[in-house]
XYZ file of C-alpha atoms in Angstrom:
507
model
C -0.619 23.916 -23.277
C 1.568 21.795 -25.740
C -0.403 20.879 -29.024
C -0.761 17.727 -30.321
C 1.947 18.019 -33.253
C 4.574 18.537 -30.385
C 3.826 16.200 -27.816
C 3.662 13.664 -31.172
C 6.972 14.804 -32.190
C 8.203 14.046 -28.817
C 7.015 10.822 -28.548
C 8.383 9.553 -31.621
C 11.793 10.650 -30.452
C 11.060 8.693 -27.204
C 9.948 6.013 -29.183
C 6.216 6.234 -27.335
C 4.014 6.946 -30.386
C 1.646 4.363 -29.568
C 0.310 6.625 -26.727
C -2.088 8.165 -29.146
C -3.296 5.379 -31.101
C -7.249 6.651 -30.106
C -6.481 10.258 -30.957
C -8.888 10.327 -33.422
C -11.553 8.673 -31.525
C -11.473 10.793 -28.767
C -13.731 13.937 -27.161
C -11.876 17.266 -26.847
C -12.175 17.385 -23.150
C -10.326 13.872 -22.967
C -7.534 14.940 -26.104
C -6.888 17.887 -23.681
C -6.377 15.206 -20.598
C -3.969 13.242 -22.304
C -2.250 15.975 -23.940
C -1.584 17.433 -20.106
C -0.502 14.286 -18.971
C 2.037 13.461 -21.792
C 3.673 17.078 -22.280
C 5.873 16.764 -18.906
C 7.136 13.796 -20.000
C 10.851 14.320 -21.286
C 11.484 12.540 -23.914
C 15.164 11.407 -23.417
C 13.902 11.331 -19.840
C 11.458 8.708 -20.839
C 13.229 6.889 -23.451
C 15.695 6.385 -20.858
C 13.051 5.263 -18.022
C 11.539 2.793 -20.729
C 14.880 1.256 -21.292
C 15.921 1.163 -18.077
C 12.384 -0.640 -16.747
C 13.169 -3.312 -19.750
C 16.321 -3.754 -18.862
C 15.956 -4.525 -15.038
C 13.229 -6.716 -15.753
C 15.520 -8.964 -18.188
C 18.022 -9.483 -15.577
C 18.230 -12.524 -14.016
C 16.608 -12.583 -10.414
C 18.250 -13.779 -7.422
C 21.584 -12.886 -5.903
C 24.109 -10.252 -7.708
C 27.225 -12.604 -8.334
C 29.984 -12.307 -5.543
C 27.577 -10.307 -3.584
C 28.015 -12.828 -0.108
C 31.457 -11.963 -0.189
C 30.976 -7.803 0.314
C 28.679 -8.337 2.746
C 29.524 -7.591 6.382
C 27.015 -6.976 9.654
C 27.118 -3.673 10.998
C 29.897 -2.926 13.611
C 28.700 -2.727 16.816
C 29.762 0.708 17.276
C 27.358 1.805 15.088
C 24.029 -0.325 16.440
C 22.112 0.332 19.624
C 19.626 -1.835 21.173
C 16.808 0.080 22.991
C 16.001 -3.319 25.116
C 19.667 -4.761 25.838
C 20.917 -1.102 27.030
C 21.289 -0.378 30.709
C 18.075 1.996 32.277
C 20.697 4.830 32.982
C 21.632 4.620 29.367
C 17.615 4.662 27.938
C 17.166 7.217 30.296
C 19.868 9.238 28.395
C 18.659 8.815 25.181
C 15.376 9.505 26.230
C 16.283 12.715 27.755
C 18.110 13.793 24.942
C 15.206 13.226 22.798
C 12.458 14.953 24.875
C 14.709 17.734 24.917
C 14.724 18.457 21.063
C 11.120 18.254 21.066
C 10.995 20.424 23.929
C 13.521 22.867 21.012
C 11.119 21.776 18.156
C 13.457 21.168 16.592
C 11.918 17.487 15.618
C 9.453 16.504 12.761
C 7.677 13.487 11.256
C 7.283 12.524 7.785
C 5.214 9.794 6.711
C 5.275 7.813 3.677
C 1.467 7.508 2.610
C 1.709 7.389 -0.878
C 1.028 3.843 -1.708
C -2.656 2.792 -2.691
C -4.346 -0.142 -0.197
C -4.364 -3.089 -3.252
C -3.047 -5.854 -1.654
C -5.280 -4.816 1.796
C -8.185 -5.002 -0.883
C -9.510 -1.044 -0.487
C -9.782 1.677 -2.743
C -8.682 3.975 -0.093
C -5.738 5.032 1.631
C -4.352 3.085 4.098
C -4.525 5.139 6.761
C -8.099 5.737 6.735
C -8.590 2.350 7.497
C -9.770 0.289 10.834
C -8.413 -2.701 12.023
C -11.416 -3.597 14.116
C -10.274 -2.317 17.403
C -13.186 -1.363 20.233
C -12.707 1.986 19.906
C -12.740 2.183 15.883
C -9.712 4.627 15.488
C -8.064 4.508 12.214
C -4.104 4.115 11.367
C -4.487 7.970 10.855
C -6.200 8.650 14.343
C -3.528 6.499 16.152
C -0.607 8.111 14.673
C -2.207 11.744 15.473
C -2.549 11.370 19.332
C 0.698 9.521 19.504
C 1.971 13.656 18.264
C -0.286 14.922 20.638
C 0.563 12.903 23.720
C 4.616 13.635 22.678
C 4.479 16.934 22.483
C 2.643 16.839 25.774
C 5.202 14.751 27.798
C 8.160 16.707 26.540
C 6.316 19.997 26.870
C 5.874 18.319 30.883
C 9.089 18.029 31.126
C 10.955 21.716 30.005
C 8.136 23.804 31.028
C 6.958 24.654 27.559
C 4.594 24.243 24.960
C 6.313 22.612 21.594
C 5.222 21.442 18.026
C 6.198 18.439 16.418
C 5.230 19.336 12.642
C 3.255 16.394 10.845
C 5.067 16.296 6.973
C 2.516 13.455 4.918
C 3.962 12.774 1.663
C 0.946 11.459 -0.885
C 0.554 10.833 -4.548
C -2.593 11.613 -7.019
C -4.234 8.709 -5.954
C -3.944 9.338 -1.825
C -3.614 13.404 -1.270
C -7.394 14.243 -2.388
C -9.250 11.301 -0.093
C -6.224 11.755 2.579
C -6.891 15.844 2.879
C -10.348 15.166 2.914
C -10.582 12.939 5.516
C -8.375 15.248 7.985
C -10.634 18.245 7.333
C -13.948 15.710 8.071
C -11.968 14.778 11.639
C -10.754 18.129 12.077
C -7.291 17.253 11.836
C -7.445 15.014 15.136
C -7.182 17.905 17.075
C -3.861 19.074 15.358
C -3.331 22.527 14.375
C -3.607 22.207 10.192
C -0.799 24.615 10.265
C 1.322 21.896 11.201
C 0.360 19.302 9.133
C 1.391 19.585 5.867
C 0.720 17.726 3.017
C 2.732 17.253 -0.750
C 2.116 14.752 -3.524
C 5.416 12.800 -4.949
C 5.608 12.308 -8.549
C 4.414 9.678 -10.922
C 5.859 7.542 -13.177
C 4.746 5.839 -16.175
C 3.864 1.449 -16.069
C 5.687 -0.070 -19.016
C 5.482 -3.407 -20.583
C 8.201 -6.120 -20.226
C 9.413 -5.007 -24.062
C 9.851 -1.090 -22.876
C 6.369 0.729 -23.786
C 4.386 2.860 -22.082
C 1.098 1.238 -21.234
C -2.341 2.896 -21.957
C -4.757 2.296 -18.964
C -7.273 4.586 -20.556
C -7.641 5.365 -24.373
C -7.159 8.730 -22.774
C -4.818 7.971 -20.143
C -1.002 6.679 -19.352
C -0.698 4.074 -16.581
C 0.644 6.356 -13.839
C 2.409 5.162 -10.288
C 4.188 6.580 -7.504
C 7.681 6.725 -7.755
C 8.363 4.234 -5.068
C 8.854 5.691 -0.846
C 12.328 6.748 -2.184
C 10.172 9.545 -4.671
C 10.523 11.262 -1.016
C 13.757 13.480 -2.271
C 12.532 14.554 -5.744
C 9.041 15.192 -3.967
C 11.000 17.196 -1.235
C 12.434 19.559 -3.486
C 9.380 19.955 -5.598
C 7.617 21.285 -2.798
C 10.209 23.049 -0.818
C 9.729 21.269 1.907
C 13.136 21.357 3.248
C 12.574 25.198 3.472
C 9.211 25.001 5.299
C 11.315 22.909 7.989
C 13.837 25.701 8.038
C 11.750 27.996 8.633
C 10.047 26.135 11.521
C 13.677 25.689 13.171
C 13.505 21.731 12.336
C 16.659 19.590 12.276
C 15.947 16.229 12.953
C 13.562 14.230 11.037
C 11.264 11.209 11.866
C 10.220 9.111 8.864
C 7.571 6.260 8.360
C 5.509 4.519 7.021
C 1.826 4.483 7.504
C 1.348 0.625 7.759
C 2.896 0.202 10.978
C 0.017 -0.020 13.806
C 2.439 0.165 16.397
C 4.952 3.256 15.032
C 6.164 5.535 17.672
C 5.749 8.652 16.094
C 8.843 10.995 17.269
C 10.413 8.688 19.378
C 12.182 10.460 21.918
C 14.537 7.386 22.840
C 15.316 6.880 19.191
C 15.545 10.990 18.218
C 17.903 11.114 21.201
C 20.209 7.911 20.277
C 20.899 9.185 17.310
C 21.615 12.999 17.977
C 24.012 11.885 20.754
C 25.712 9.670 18.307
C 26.348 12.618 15.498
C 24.371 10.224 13.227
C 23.146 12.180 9.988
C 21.178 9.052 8.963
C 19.570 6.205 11.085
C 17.410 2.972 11.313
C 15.005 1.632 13.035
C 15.475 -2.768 13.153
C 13.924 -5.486 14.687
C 15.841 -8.728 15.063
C 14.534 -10.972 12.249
C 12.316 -13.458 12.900
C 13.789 -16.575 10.707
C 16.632 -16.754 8.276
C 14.585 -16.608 5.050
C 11.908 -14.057 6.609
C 11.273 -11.768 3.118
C 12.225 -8.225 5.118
C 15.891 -6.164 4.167
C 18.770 -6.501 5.796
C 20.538 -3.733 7.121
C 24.390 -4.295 6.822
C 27.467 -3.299 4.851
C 28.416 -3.829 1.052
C 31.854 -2.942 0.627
C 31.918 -1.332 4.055
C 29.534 1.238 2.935
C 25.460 0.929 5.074
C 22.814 -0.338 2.933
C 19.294 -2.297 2.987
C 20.244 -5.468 0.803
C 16.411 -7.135 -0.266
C 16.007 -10.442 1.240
C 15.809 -11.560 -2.764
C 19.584 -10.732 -3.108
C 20.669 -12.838 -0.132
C 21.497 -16.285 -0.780
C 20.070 -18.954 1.881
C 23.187 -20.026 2.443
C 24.003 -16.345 3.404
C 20.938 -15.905 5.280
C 22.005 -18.632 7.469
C 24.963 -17.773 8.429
C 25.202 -17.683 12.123
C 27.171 -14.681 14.614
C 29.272 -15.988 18.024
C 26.559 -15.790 19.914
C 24.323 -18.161 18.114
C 22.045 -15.402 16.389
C 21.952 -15.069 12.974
C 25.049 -13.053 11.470
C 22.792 -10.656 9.326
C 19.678 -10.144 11.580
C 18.966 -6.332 11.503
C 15.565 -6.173 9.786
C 14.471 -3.169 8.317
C 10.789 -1.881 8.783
C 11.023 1.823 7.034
C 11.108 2.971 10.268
C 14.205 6.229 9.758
C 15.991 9.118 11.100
C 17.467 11.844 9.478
C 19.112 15.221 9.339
C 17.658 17.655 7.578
C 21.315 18.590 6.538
C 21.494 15.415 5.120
C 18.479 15.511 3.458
C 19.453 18.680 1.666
C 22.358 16.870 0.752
C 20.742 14.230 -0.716
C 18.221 16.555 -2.254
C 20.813 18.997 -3.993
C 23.756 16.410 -5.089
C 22.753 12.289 -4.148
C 19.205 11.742 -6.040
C 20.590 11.204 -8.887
C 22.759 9.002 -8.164
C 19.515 6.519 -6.720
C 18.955 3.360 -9.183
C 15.385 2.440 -9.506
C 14.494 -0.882 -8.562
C 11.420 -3.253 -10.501
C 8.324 -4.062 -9.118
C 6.438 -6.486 -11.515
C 2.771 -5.629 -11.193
C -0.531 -6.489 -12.825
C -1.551 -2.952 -14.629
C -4.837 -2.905 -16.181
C -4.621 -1.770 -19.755
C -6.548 -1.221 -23.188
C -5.907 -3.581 -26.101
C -5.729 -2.387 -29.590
C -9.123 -2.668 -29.947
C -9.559 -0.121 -27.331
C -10.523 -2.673 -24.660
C -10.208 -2.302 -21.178
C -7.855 -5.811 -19.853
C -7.578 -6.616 -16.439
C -4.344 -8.958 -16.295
C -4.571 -12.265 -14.215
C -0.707 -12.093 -13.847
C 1.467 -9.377 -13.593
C 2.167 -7.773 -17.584
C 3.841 -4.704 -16.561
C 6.899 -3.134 -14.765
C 6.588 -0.064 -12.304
C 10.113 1.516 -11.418
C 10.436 2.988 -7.890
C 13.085 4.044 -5.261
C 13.100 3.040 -1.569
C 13.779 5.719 0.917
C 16.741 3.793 2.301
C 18.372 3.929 -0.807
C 20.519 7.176 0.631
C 22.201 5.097 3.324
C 25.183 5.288 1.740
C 25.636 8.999 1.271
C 25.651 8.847 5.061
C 28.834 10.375 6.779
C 27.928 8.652 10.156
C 24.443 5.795 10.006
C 23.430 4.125 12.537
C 21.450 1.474 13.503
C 18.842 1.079 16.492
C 17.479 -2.145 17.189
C 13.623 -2.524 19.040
C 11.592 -5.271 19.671
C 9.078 -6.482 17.034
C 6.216 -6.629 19.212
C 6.487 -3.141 20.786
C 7.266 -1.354 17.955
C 6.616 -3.185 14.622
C 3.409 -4.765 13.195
C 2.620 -3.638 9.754
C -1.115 -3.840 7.838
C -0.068 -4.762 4.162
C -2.772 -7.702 3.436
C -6.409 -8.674 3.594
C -7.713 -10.288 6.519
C -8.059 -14.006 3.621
C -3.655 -13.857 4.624
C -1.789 -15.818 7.833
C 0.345 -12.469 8.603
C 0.578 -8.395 8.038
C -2.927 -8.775 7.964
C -5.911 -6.441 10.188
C -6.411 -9.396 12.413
C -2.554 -9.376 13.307
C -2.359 -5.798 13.432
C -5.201 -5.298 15.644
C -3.972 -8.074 18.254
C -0.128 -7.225 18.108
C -1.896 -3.347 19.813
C -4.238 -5.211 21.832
C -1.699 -7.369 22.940
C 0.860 -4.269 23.535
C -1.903 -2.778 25.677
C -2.263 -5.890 27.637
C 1.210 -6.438 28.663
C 1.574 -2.612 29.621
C -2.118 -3.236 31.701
C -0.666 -5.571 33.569
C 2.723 -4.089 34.252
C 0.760 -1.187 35.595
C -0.664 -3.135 38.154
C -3.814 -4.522 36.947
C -5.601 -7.409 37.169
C -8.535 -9.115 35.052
C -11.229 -10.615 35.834
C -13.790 -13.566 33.472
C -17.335 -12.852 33.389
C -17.606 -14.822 36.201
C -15.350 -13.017 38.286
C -12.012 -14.950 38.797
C -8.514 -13.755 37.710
C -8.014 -14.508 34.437
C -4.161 -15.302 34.080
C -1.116 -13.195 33.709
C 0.529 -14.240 30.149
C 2.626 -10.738 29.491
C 3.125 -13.355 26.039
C 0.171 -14.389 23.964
C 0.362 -17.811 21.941
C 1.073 -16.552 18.345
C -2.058 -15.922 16.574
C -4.189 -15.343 19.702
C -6.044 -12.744 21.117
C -4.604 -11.636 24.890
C -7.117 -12.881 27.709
C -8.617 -9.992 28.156
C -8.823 -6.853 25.623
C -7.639 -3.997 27.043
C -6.970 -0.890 24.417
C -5.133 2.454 25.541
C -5.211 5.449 23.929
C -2.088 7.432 22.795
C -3.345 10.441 24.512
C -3.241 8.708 27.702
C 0.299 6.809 27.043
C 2.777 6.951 24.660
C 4.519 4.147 25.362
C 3.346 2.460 28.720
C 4.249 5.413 31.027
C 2.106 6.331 33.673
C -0.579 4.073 33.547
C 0.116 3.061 37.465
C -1.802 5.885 38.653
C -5.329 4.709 37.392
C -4.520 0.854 37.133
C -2.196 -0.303 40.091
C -4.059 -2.858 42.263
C -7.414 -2.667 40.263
C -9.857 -5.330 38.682
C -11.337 -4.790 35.506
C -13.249 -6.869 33.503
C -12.721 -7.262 29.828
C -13.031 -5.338 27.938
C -11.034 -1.743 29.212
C -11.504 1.234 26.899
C -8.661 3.350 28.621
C -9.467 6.814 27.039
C -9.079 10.394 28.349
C -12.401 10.175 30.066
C -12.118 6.703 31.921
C -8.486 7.932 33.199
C -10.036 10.709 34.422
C -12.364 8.884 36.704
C -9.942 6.278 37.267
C -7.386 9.232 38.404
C -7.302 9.344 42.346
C -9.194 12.202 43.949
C -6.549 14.744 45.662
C -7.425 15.119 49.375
């Protein structure tokens, strides 16, 4: 381990030697902590981060000057629409997708290494329940939604198949993540196929460009942002475990998104039969100043441009057909080649600038007091995952609809939107609609058809609650077979067991 004369030495030359102002006040055990924690940390490396993270924060927010006029929409050569696309088409896609999970030759990767703050837990935010009748977790869904995948394409080519489960975490999410699969025994998932790597830290530094102490003994530490996913690739050699496994296409997420389709072959197969080495997943936004990325083109090259950088007047702007010009929201939602990503990994990363994310980051004062900031006081630099977009040779875009695909848990229940309450009805509401396009009907506790309304009111629960479980559909397939021309009263639990004694008897 690095003594305390070098990692002071190094400091100074990264201009950090505040960092062990307690020294002399502390234990050995907690000397030895800190010492761990500081001796990775290069110091041009971290002079450089420090300046950087100072820098960004002094610049001027709003729109990048002459920015509206680089901007273009995507062409529409290079943007599918998985709802305005003829059934022969889907079916195509579809097909083509089923058939590399049938190859394995797809995984899934989600992003899970952000902390639940703003949801107001201490946990990861997959653990956690929205409230719906059955109790599954984020975590739970997104298992069986594997499960029931690999079982339809393993239907249809004869064969058993393994979509791998890749979960990137950081310190503060891999030990209560792994934990939690072992207590629910991996939701039925073979552990050999879930695998699980931290991404790196960085350090929180103060508007003026130093390293805050959270901890006499310790440096406020934070995930490198969803776009840590290429460092945190190589570190592990994950792209070699996928290799190995015969993987070349690659699903990734993020864990907020109740409604992800985990795999999705009509997505998978889009982009395969377009050659794409890089795609995303859009929904069509919602209103011109809604705070989501835009996917489009700066000087002809794909990119997610933050709602922050758009002008209103910009945001506005409308297409020939009455829809707004730059529409294609981005929800983190991603395809990839793992050719690509080992192009990234081996010659792009570097080339990613770190964006700011002003935070409140609780700190000691020079008293040795712990603060808890009412207002943000520090800067944490990160990368976003769709920062690569423009090392792609051929991107593509593939737009879904919001309320199959798209509802993500980011706040407490106290907020009007991305909240449990809208998470949990935007599935019950899914569930509903596919209920009733099955062929059921639903009855009030006094027995009288409730009525159909495939469309709940905004903020609304459905009629009736009706939840389906991803191992009995994926996406609203064969439910006919135990709902067609039935009553039920609300509310339906459709799990594995109540399919199987809704499932007709076989003469």
């Amino acid at each position: 381990m690095a003594s305390e004369r070098d990692v002071r030495a190094r400091l100074q030359r990264s201009g950090q030697e505040h960092l062990l102002r307690f020294w002399a006040e502390l234990a050995p055990e907690p000397r030895a902590a800190l010492l761990a924690e500081l001796a990775p940390l290069e110091p041009e490396a971290l002079r450089e981060h420090c300046r950087r993270a100072a820098e960004a924060c002094a610049r001027s927010p709003g729109p990048p000057p002459g920015l509206a006029a680089r901007l273009r929409p995507l062409p529409p050569e290079r943007l599918g629409r998985a709802s305005r696309s003829d059934p022969k088409t889907r079916r195509r896609w579809e097909e083509e997708g089923f058939r590399q999970i049938a190859l394995n030759k797809v995984a899934v990767l989600l992003l899970a290494g952000g902390q639940g703050t703003r949801l107001g837990v201490t946990y990861p935010k997959g653990m956690y329940r929205v409230g719906l009748p059955s109790r599954k977790t984020l975590y739970q869904l997104q298992a069986e939604r594997i499960r029931r995948v690999e079982q339809l394409a393993g239907e249809r080519h004869g064969t058993r198949c393994t979509v791998p489960w890749y979960v990137m975490t950081s310190e503060f999410t891999l030990g209560p993540t792994a934990e939690f699969f072992r207590e629910h025994n991996f939701f039925h998932l073979d552990p050999a196929n879930v695998v699980m790597f931290e991404q790196r830290l960085l350090p929180a530094v103060t508007f003026d460009g130093k390293v805050i102490l959270e901890r006499k003994d310790k440096v406020a530490m934070a995930p490198d942002g969803n776009g840590g996913l290429y460092c945190a690739l190589e570190d592990h050699k994950i792209l070699e475990d996928m290799e190995r496994r015969g993987v070349e296409f690659v699903h990734v997420y993020c864990v907020d998104n109740i409604l992800v389709r985990l795999a999705d072959p009509v997505f998978i197969g889009f982009c395969v039969l377009q050659g794409a080495d890089c795609g995303a997943k859009v929904v069509e936004k919602a209103y011109p100043e809604e705070p989501v990325g835009v996917v489009c083109q700066v000087d002809g090259v794909p990119q997610v441009v933050e709602y922050s950088e758009i002008s209103p007047e910009t945001a506005q702007l409308r297409a020939s057909d009455g829809g707004l010009l730059y529409n294609a929201g981005n929800i983190c939602n991603h395809f990839f080649t793992r050719g690509f990503l080992q192009a990234v990994t081996r010659e792009f990363e570097p080339l990613l600038k770190p964006h700011v994310a002003v935070k409140k980051v609780p700190y000691v004062d020079e008293e040795g007091n712990l603060v808890k900031p009412l207002k943000p006081n520090g800067i944490k630099m990160e990368k976003f995952v769709f920062d690569v977009f423009q090392f792609a040779k051929n991107f593509v875009a593939f737009e879904v609809l919001r309320e199959e695909e798209f509802s993500p848990l980011k706040n407490a229940d106290s907020a009007d939107k991305d909240s449990p309450c809208t998470a949990r009805r935007a599935l019950l509401a899914q569930h509903y609609r596919w209920a009733l396009q099955a062929g059921a009907r639903f009855l009030d506790a006094h027995g009288a058809w409730l009525p159909e309304l495939p469309c709940s009111p905004p903020n609304a629960d459905p009629p009736a609650i009706c939840e389906i479980s991803p191992l009995v559909s994926y996406s609203g397939e064969g439910l006919e077979v135990y709902l067609q021309g039935r009553e039920f009263q609300s509310p339906l639990i459709l799990d594995e067991d109540q399919a199987r004694e809704l499932q007709p008897q076989q003469p």
